[in-house]
């Protein structure tokens, strides 16, 4: 991505009502940093570059998320096909197609409310299903996957109704002598599980490093936030940066 569009995508992505793990997945995809089979095959890791689902295409990001017949069927079941088609006309790189879907307005109509969240959730789910195939687990029927994706996206959106409104300012670059650490913690009060993500960017707005992880027991949302900051700072230390600004959806330090 160009750095100017980079920031637009970043701002859009950070405001989406989706868990940190999905944001980080989308971020990696926008950077073309998903280890798909084509990439592994190019690195001479012993896998075929071919899609294991349809065996008619090379498994790159574009194919995995949009072009594979199974993915296309799921997008169609989710009633997103016309927007996908428009994005596919725009570019041939999977990362650019995803960026278009998240950031653009469409000539073929106005997408429904929650469309960017649905796009992000669908891409993440398609990726996760492929991971399962790699472990010889059965794949659901496209209709079952589409149903699961709709439910997940609706849950994500409902679980954080105010985040988009809370964060009135978009992402801003840190001063030239600092990096910015953005953290996000999703906390499920029923299971006491937390999902967290941390992303570091430099003063140009360029991606430096990111991580995400799960914790099976966290007392409350404040504990989850404290934990995410600690891990985020460890990540900052690993990058060798010493001056940092920390920002999350709920606080700024
Ligand atoms: Zn395929």
PDB file of N, CA and C in Angstrom, residues 118-174:
ATOM      1  N   UNK A 118     -18.507  -6.671   8.178  1.00  0.00           N
ATOM      2  CA  UNK A 118     -18.853  -7.947   7.540  1.00  0.00           C
ATOM      3  C   UNK A 118     -17.730  -8.405   6.608  1.00  0.00           C
ATOM      4  N   UNK A 119     -17.156  -7.462   5.868  1.00  0.00           N
ATOM      5  CA  UNK A 119     -16.042  -7.793   4.961  1.00  0.00           C
ATOM      6  C   UNK A 119     -14.855  -8.336   5.766  1.00  0.00           C
ATOM      7  N   UNK A 120     -14.495  -7.623   6.836  1.00  0.00           N
ATOM      8  CA  UNK A 120     -13.344  -8.038   7.651  1.00  0.00           C
ATOM      9  C   UNK A 120     -13.594  -9.413   8.260  1.00  0.00           C
ATOM     10  N   UNK A 121     -14.802  -9.608   8.800  1.00  0.00           N
ATOM     11  CA  UNK A 121     -15.128 -10.879   9.453  1.00  0.00           C
ATOM     12  C   UNK A 121     -15.119 -12.017   8.434  1.00  0.00           C
ATOM     13  N   UNK A 122     -15.654 -11.760   7.247  1.00  0.00           N
ATOM     14  CA  UNK A 122     -15.698 -12.798   6.219  1.00  0.00           C
ATOM     15  C   UNK A 122     -14.287 -13.215   5.800  1.00  0.00           C
ATOM     16  N   UNK A 123     -13.447 -12.234   5.545  1.00  0.00           N
ATOM     17  CA  UNK A 123     -12.066 -12.556   5.139  1.00  0.00           C
ATOM     18  C   UNK A 123     -11.366 -13.356   6.232  1.00  0.00           C
ATOM     19  N   UNK A 124     -11.534 -12.928   7.463  1.00  0.00           N
ATOM     20  CA  UNK A 124     -10.890 -13.621   8.583  1.00  0.00           C
ATOM     21  C   UNK A 124     -11.416 -15.061   8.682  1.00  0.00           C
ATOM     22  N   UNK A 125     -12.720 -15.215   8.532  1.00  0.00           N
ATOM     23  CA  UNK A 125     -13.331 -16.546   8.655  1.00  0.00           C
ATOM     24  C   UNK A 125     -12.857 -17.474   7.524  1.00  0.00           C
ATOM     25  N   UNK A 126     -12.803 -16.915   6.308  1.00  0.00           N
ATOM     26  CA  UNK A 126     -12.334 -17.726   5.169  1.00  0.00           C
ATOM     27  C   UNK A 126     -10.901 -18.194   5.409  1.00  0.00           C
ATOM     28  N   UNK A 127     -10.099 -17.323   5.944  1.00  0.00           N
ATOM     29  CA  UNK A 127      -8.705 -17.640   6.247  1.00  0.00           C
ATOM     30  C   UNK A 127      -8.632 -18.737   7.334  1.00  0.00           C
ATOM     31  N   UNK A 128      -9.429 -18.549   8.374  1.00  0.00           N
ATOM     32  CA  UNK A 128      -9.452 -19.497   9.504  1.00  0.00           C
ATOM     33  C   UNK A 128      -9.902 -20.875   9.009  1.00  0.00           C
ATOM     34  N   UNK A 129     -10.892 -20.923   8.121  1.00  0.00           N
ATOM     35  CA  UNK A 129     -11.349 -22.204   7.586  1.00  0.00           C
ATOM     36  C   UNK A 129     -10.237 -22.899   6.801  1.00  0.00           C
ATOM     37  N   UNK A 130      -9.464 -22.115   6.066  1.00  0.00           N
ATOM     38  CA  UNK A 130      -8.355 -22.708   5.320  1.00  0.00           C
ATOM     39  C   UNK A 130      -7.303 -23.288   6.256  1.00  0.00           C
ATOM     40  N   UNK A 131      -7.121 -22.629   7.368  1.00  0.00           N
ATOM     41  CA  UNK A 131      -6.187 -23.137   8.365  1.00  0.00           C
ATOM     42  C   UNK A 131      -6.654 -24.520   8.846  1.00  0.00           C
ATOM     43  N   UNK A 132      -7.976 -24.635   9.021  1.00  0.00           N
ATOM     44  CA  UNK A 132      -8.533 -25.929   9.457  1.00  0.00           C
ATOM     45  C   UNK A 132      -8.335 -27.008   8.402  1.00  0.00           C
ATOM     46  N   UNK A 133      -8.490 -26.620   7.134  1.00  0.00           N
ATOM     47  CA  UNK A 133      -8.299 -27.599   6.051  1.00  0.00           C
ATOM     48  C   UNK A 133      -6.866 -28.126   6.080  1.00  0.00           C
ATOM     49  N   UNK A 134      -5.938 -27.225   6.369  1.00  0.00           N
ATOM     50  CA  UNK A 134      -4.533 -27.614   6.465  1.00  0.00           C
ATOM     51  C   UNK A 134      -4.314 -28.678   7.532  1.00  0.00           C
ATOM     52  N   UNK A 135      -5.226 -28.732   8.513  1.00  0.00           N
ATOM     53  CA  UNK A 135      -5.126 -29.738   9.576  1.00  0.00           C
ATOM     54  C   UNK A 135      -6.118 -30.877   9.360  1.00  0.00           C
ATOM     55  N   UNK A 136      -6.529 -31.041   8.110  1.00  0.00           N
ATOM     56  CA  UNK A 136      -7.417 -32.139   7.724  1.00  0.00           C
ATOM     57  C   UNK A 136      -8.751 -32.157   8.466  1.00  0.00           C
ATOM     58  N   UNK A 137      -9.228 -30.996   8.858  1.00  0.00           N
ATOM     59  CA  UNK A 137     -10.555 -30.941   9.475  1.00  0.00           C
ATOM     60  C   UNK A 137     -11.588 -30.698   8.375  1.00  0.00           C
ATOM     61  N   UNK A 138     -12.817 -31.231   8.567  1.00  0.00           N
ATOM     62  CA  UNK A 138     -13.820 -31.037   7.518  1.00  0.00           C
ATOM     63  C   UNK A 138     -14.229 -29.564   7.381  1.00  0.00           C
ATOM     64  N   UNK A 139     -14.616 -29.179   6.175  1.00  0.00           N
ATOM     65  CA  UNK A 139     -15.051 -27.804   5.915  1.00  0.00           C
ATOM     66  C   UNK A 139     -16.569 -27.781   5.869  1.00  0.00           C
ATOM     67  N   UNK A 140     -17.140 -26.704   6.394  1.00  0.00           N
ATOM     68  CA  UNK A 140     -18.601 -26.580   6.384  1.00  0.00           C
ATOM     69  C   UNK A 140     -19.108 -26.321   4.970  1.00  0.00           C
ATOM     70  N   UNK A 141     -20.404 -26.509   4.784  1.00  0.00           N
ATOM     71  CA  UNK A 141     -21.027 -26.095   3.529  1.00  0.00           C
ATOM     72  C   UNK A 141     -20.987 -24.565   3.460  1.00  0.00           C
ATOM     73  N   UNK A 142     -20.900 -24.004   2.252  1.00  0.00           N
ATOM     74  CA  UNK A 142     -20.858 -22.533   2.142  1.00  0.00           C
ATOM     75  C   UNK A 142     -22.010 -21.843   2.883  1.00  0.00           C
ATOM     76  N   UNK A 143     -23.200 -22.442   2.837  1.00  0.00           N
ATOM     77  CA  UNK A 143     -24.340 -21.815   3.511  1.00  0.00           C
ATOM     78  C   UNK A 143     -24.130 -21.779   5.031  1.00  0.00           C
ATOM     79  N   UNK A 144     -23.516 -22.841   5.570  1.00  0.00           N
ATOM     80  CA  UNK A 144     -23.237 -22.861   7.014  1.00  0.00           C
ATOM     81  C   UNK A 144     -22.200 -21.795   7.365  1.00  0.00           C
ATOM     82  N   UNK A 145     -21.183 -21.685   6.520  1.00  0.00           N
ATOM     83  CA  UNK A 145     -20.146 -20.670   6.765  1.00  0.00           C
ATOM     84  C   UNK A 145     -20.752 -19.268   6.704  1.00  0.00           C
ATOM     85  N   UNK A 146     -21.585 -19.027   5.693  1.00  0.00           N
ATOM     86  CA  UNK A 146     -22.203 -17.704   5.544  1.00  0.00           C
ATOM     87  C   UNK A 146     -23.045 -17.368   6.775  1.00  0.00           C
ATOM     88  N   UNK A 147     -23.752 -18.377   7.275  1.00  0.00           N
ATOM     89  CA  UNK A 147     -24.586 -18.170   8.473  1.00  0.00           C
ATOM     90  C   UNK A 147     -23.701 -17.811   9.675  1.00  0.00           C
ATOM     91  N   UNK A 148     -22.605 -18.578   9.838  1.00  0.00           N
ATOM     92  CA  UNK A 148     -21.684 -18.326  10.956  1.00  0.00           C
ATOM     93  C   UNK A 148     -21.076 -16.932  10.856  1.00  0.00           C
ATOM     94  N   UNK A 149     -20.708 -16.541   9.629  1.00  0.00           N
ATOM     95  CA  UNK A 149     -20.085 -15.224   9.432  1.00  0.00           C
ATOM     96  C   UNK A 149     -21.064 -14.106   9.792  1.00  0.00           C
ATOM     97  N   UNK A 150     -22.313 -14.243   9.331  1.00  0.00           N
ATOM     98  CA  UNK A 150     -23.329 -13.228   9.650  1.00  0.00           C
ATOM     99  C   UNK A 150     -23.506 -13.092  11.162  1.00  0.00           C
ATOM    100  N   UNK A 151     -23.575 -14.249  11.845  1.00  0.00           N
ATOM    101  CA  UNK A 151     -23.782 -14.234  13.301  1.00  0.00           C
ATOM    102  C   UNK A 151     -22.593 -13.586  14.003  1.00  0.00           C
ATOM    103  N   UNK A 152     -21.389 -13.982  13.577  1.00  0.00           N
ATOM    104  CA  UNK A 152     -20.183 -13.424  14.202  1.00  0.00           C
ATOM    105  C   UNK A 152     -20.119 -11.912  14.020  1.00  0.00           C
ATOM    106  N   UNK A 153     -20.339 -11.480  12.778  1.00  0.00           N
ATOM    107  CA  UNK A 153     -20.232 -10.048  12.492  1.00  0.00           C
ATOM    108  C   UNK A 153     -21.274  -9.269  13.299  1.00  0.00           C
ATOM    109  N   UNK A 154     -22.480  -9.830  13.415  1.00  0.00           N
ATOM    110  CA  UNK A 154     -23.538  -9.166  14.181  1.00  0.00           C
ATOM    111  C   UNK A 154     -23.147  -9.102  15.654  1.00  0.00           C
ATOM    112  N   UNK A 155     -22.552 -10.179  16.167  1.00  0.00           N
ATOM    113  CA  UNK A 155     -22.111 -10.191  17.568  1.00  0.00           C
ATOM    114  C   UNK A 155     -21.002  -9.187  17.823  1.00  0.00           C
ATOM    115  N   UNK A 156     -20.044  -9.151  16.901  1.00  0.00           N
ATOM    116  CA  UNK A 156     -18.933  -8.208  17.054  1.00  0.00           C
ATOM    117  C   UNK A 156     -19.479  -6.776  17.109  1.00  0.00           C
ATOM    118  N   UNK A 157     -20.379  -6.482  16.191  1.00  0.00           N
ATOM    119  CA  UNK A 157     -20.911  -5.127  16.085  1.00  0.00           C
ATOM    120  C   UNK A 157     -21.718  -4.770  17.331  1.00  0.00           C
ATOM    121  N   UNK A 158     -22.509  -5.739  17.814  1.00  0.00           N
ATOM    122  CA  UNK A 158     -23.346  -5.489  18.988  1.00  0.00           C
ATOM    123  C   UNK A 158     -22.506  -5.392  20.256  1.00  0.00           C
ATOM    124  N   UNK A 159     -21.375  -6.100  20.292  1.00  0.00           N
ATOM    125  CA  UNK A 159     -20.554  -6.140  21.503  1.00  0.00           C
ATOM    126  C   UNK A 159     -19.831  -4.826  21.745  1.00  0.00           C
ATOM    127  N   UNK A 160     -19.669  -4.033  20.699  1.00  0.00           N
ATOM    128  CA  UNK A 160     -18.968  -2.755  20.903  1.00  0.00           C
ATOM    129  C   UNK A 160     -19.721  -1.632  20.200  1.00  0.00           C
ATOM    130  N   UNK A 161     -20.960  -1.349  20.678  1.00  0.00           N
ATOM    131  CA  UNK A 161     -21.800  -0.387  19.968  1.00  0.00           C
ATOM    132  C   UNK A 161     -21.245   1.027  19.988  1.00  0.00           C
ATOM    133  N   UNK A 162     -20.458   1.357  21.010  1.00  0.00           N
ATOM    134  CA  UNK A 162     -20.106   2.761  21.144  1.00  0.00           C
ATOM    135  C   UNK A 162     -18.687   3.079  20.701  1.00  0.00           C
ATOM    136  N   UNK A 163     -17.914   2.042  20.358  1.00  0.00           N
ATOM    137  CA  UNK A 163     -16.499   2.301  20.076  1.00  0.00           C
ATOM    138  C   UNK A 163     -16.306   3.313  18.951  1.00  0.00           C
ATOM    139  N   UNK A 164     -17.082   3.165  17.898  1.00  0.00           N
ATOM    140  CA  UNK A 164     -16.922   4.061  16.755  1.00  0.00           C
ATOM    141  C   UNK A 164     -17.220   5.498  17.173  1.00  0.00           C
ATOM    142  N   UNK A 165     -18.136   5.648  18.125  1.00  0.00           N
ATOM    143  CA  UNK A 165     -18.511   6.996  18.554  1.00  0.00           C
ATOM    144  C   UNK A 165     -17.540   7.531  19.603  1.00  0.00           C
ATOM    145  N   UNK A 166     -17.029   6.594  20.441  1.00  0.00           N
ATOM    146  CA  UNK A 166     -16.090   7.006  21.486  1.00  0.00           C
ATOM    147  C   UNK A 166     -14.855   7.646  20.884  1.00  0.00           C
ATOM    148  N   UNK A 167     -14.377   7.015  19.807  1.00  0.00           N
ATOM    149  CA  UNK A 167     -13.120   7.463  19.249  1.00  0.00           C
ATOM    150  C   UNK A 167     -13.404   8.523  18.200  1.00  0.00           C
ATOM    151  N   UNK A 168     -13.508   9.761  18.656  1.00  0.00           N
ATOM    152  CA  UNK A 168     -13.885  10.829  17.736  1.00  0.00           C
ATOM    153  C   UNK A 168     -12.728  11.183  16.809  1.00  0.00           C
ATOM    154  N   UNK A 169     -11.506  11.106  17.344  1.00  0.00           N
ATOM    155  CA  UNK A 169     -10.344  11.429  16.521  1.00  0.00           C
ATOM    156  C   UNK A 169      -9.847  10.182  15.820  1.00  0.00           C
ATOM    157  N   UNK A 170      -9.390  10.345  14.601  1.00  0.00           N
ATOM    158  CA  UNK A 170      -8.763   9.221  13.925  1.00  0.00           C
ATOM    159  C   UNK A 170      -7.347   9.029  14.436  1.00  0.00           C
ATOM    160  N   UNK A 171      -6.661   8.072  13.852  1.00  0.00           N
ATOM    161  CA  UNK A 171      -5.283   7.822  14.255  1.00  0.00           C
ATOM    162  C   UNK A 171      -4.414   8.978  13.809  1.00  0.00           C
ATOM    163  N   UNK A 172      -3.547   9.455  14.688  1.00  0.00           N
ATOM    164  CA  UNK A 172      -2.618  10.518  14.311  1.00  0.00           C
ATOM    165  C   UNK A 172      -1.194  10.011  14.492  1.00  0.00           C
ATOM    166  N   UNK A 173      -0.291  10.538  13.690  1.00  0.00           N
ATOM    167  CA  UNK A 173       1.100  10.099  13.759  1.00  0.00           C
ATOM    168  C   UNK A 173       1.755  10.589  15.044  1.00  0.00           C
ATOM    169  N   UNK A 174       2.691   9.811  15.587  1.00  0.00           N
ATOM    170  CA  UNK A 174       3.449  10.293  16.747  1.00  0.00           C
ATOM    171  C   UNK A 174       4.507  11.300  16.287  1.00  0.00           C
TER     172      UNK A 174
END
